Amino acid sequence: MTGSLRSSPPRYRKEHHRMTNIGILGAGRVGTNLAGKLSAAGHHVTLGSRNPEGTTARTAGPAPRITFADLRTTARTTDIVINATPGDSSLDRLTDLRTELAGKILVDVSNATRDAADGLPGDLCYPGSSLAEKLQAALPETHVVKTLNTMLFMVMTAPETLAIAPTAYLSGDDEHAKRTVTGLLGDLGWQPERIEDLGDITTARATEAMVLVVPHILRRHGFKPFAVTLAR
């Protein structure tokens, strides 16, 4: 993957920057963090939530290229959509947006888990499968790409802050969609050599299972930035 990206940057850059309207479903810490960095990179971002007025009020100093809307409007009016909704309810929420998401790239950064007693991630909602696979099956006309789900949210937009370079994994059935998402990862600060394309959408069950290590890390070390990284 790395070699092909470096061998033809002009064609790749043109393809990537043609799509600059990005919708983010979910206005929590993950969604707002991604919105700020993508906006700063020159994209127009629509931040979608169930209560866009309340989101606007609590989001201090929104960037000029960030607008706010409800989930359906966000999905309908943007070219690339990022799922940053809670993973345990993502399938129901996004299945309801099937028409709006048809023909688009859906970047899934969520993990579907049941909360443990202390509120940290617990068991997987889809053992033997993955949220990304469930989304792809429910949205057959949408190109689902799984990425950025193996780290705390602050690392998604600042991978350079970790002492060891982290890995961003990619899973998806459509090669064009994965190339486009790779470009967005570059805008978030990810170097091509730190992006690992695992293959089709079924490989997302491996990275989603990595979330099982997260509660143990957090209980021992607190809420400090980390990522589950491939070391070579």
Tab-separated table of C-alpha atoms in Angstrom, residues 62-139:
chain	number	residue	atom	x	y	z
A	62	PRO	CA	-16.552	26.484	15.957
A	63	ALA	CA	-14.305	26.752	12.911
A	64	PRO	CA	-15.686	28.660	9.902
A	65	ARG	CA	-16.076	25.468	7.869
A	66	ILE	CA	-18.083	23.588	10.532
A	67	THR	CA	-21.862	23.676	10.372
A	68	PHE	CA	-24.388	21.824	12.527
A	69	ALA	CA	-27.379	19.731	11.498
A	70	ASP	CA	-29.474	16.742	12.459
A	71	LEU	CA	-28.253	13.258	11.559
A	72	ARG	CA	-30.419	12.825	8.463
A	73	THR	CA	-29.481	16.190	6.975
A	74	THR	CA	-25.819	15.520	7.689
A	75	ALA	CA	-25.917	12.178	5.893
A	76	ARG	CA	-27.891	13.572	2.950
A	77	THR	CA	-25.862	16.716	2.241
A	78	THR	CA	-22.268	15.469	2.539
A	79	ASP	CA	-20.032	13.300	0.358
A	80	ILE	CA	-18.110	11.295	2.956
A	81	VAL	CA	-19.752	10.377	6.260
A	82	ILE	CA	-17.968	9.408	9.475
A	83	ASN	CA	-19.795	7.310	12.049
A	84	ALA	CA	-18.863	8.586	15.505
A	85	THR	CA	-22.106	7.548	17.194
A	86	PRO	CA	-22.020	5.128	20.172
A	87	GLY	CA	-21.218	1.723	18.697
A	88	ASP	CA	-23.921	-0.169	20.571
A	89	SER	CA	-26.626	1.902	18.833
A	90	SER	CA	-24.886	2.709	15.533
A	91	LEU	CA	-26.496	-0.084	13.546
A	92	ASP	CA	-30.052	1.049	14.283
A	93	ARG	CA	-29.262	4.735	13.754
A	94	LEU	CA	-27.457	4.277	10.461
A	95	THR	CA	-29.807	1.667	9.030
A	96	ASP	CA	-32.481	4.353	9.326
A	97	LEU	CA	-30.308	6.517	7.032
A	98	ARG	CA	-29.952	3.929	4.253
A	99	THR	CA	-31.320	6.205	1.530
A	100	GLU	CA	-29.172	9.169	2.566
A	101	LEU	CA	-26.001	7.043	2.744
A	102	ALA	CA	-26.475	5.248	-0.587
A	103	GLY	CA	-23.491	5.650	-2.910
A	104	LYS	CA	-21.330	7.295	-0.240
A	105	ILE	CA	-18.268	6.340	1.752
A	106	LEU	CA	-19.014	5.607	5.402
A	107	VAL	CA	-15.984	5.762	7.682
A	108	ASP	CA	-16.752	3.754	10.820
A	109	VAL	CA	-14.582	4.678	13.811
A	110	SER	CA	-16.855	3.218	16.503
A	111	ASN	CA	-16.631	0.050	18.580
A	112	ALA	CA	-19.772	-1.826	19.552
A	113	THR	CA	-19.471	-2.930	23.166
A	114	ARG	CA	-21.662	-3.341	26.201
A	115	ASP	CA	-20.513	-1.190	29.098
A	116	ALA	CA	-18.998	-2.876	32.123
A	117	ALA	CA	-20.115	-1.947	35.636
A	118	ASP	CA	-17.600	0.913	35.806
A	119	GLY	CA	-18.722	2.361	32.444
A	120	LEU	CA	-15.691	1.191	30.493
A	121	PRO	CA	-16.010	-1.019	27.383
A	122	GLY	CA	-17.109	-4.539	28.204
A	123	ASP	CA	-18.173	-7.436	25.979
A	124	LEU	CA	-18.454	-7.103	22.212
A	125	CYS	CA	-21.978	-6.633	20.858
A	126	TYR	CA	-21.189	-8.728	17.763
A	127	PRO	CA	-18.782	-11.548	18.728
A	128	GLY	CA	-17.695	-13.486	15.653
A	129	SER	CA	-18.551	-10.479	13.502
A	130	SER	CA	-18.145	-6.706	13.771
A	131	LEU	CA	-20.090	-3.478	13.685
A	132	ALA	CA	-18.477	-2.647	10.339
A	133	GLU	CA	-19.677	-5.916	8.817
A	134	LYS	CA	-23.181	-5.382	10.184
A	135	LEU	CA	-23.230	-1.865	8.729
A	136	GLN	CA	-22.028	-3.062	5.328
A	137	ALA	CA	-24.714	-5.760	5.240
A	138	ALA	CA	-27.437	-3.293	6.269
A	139	LEU	CA	-26.185	-0.615	3.831
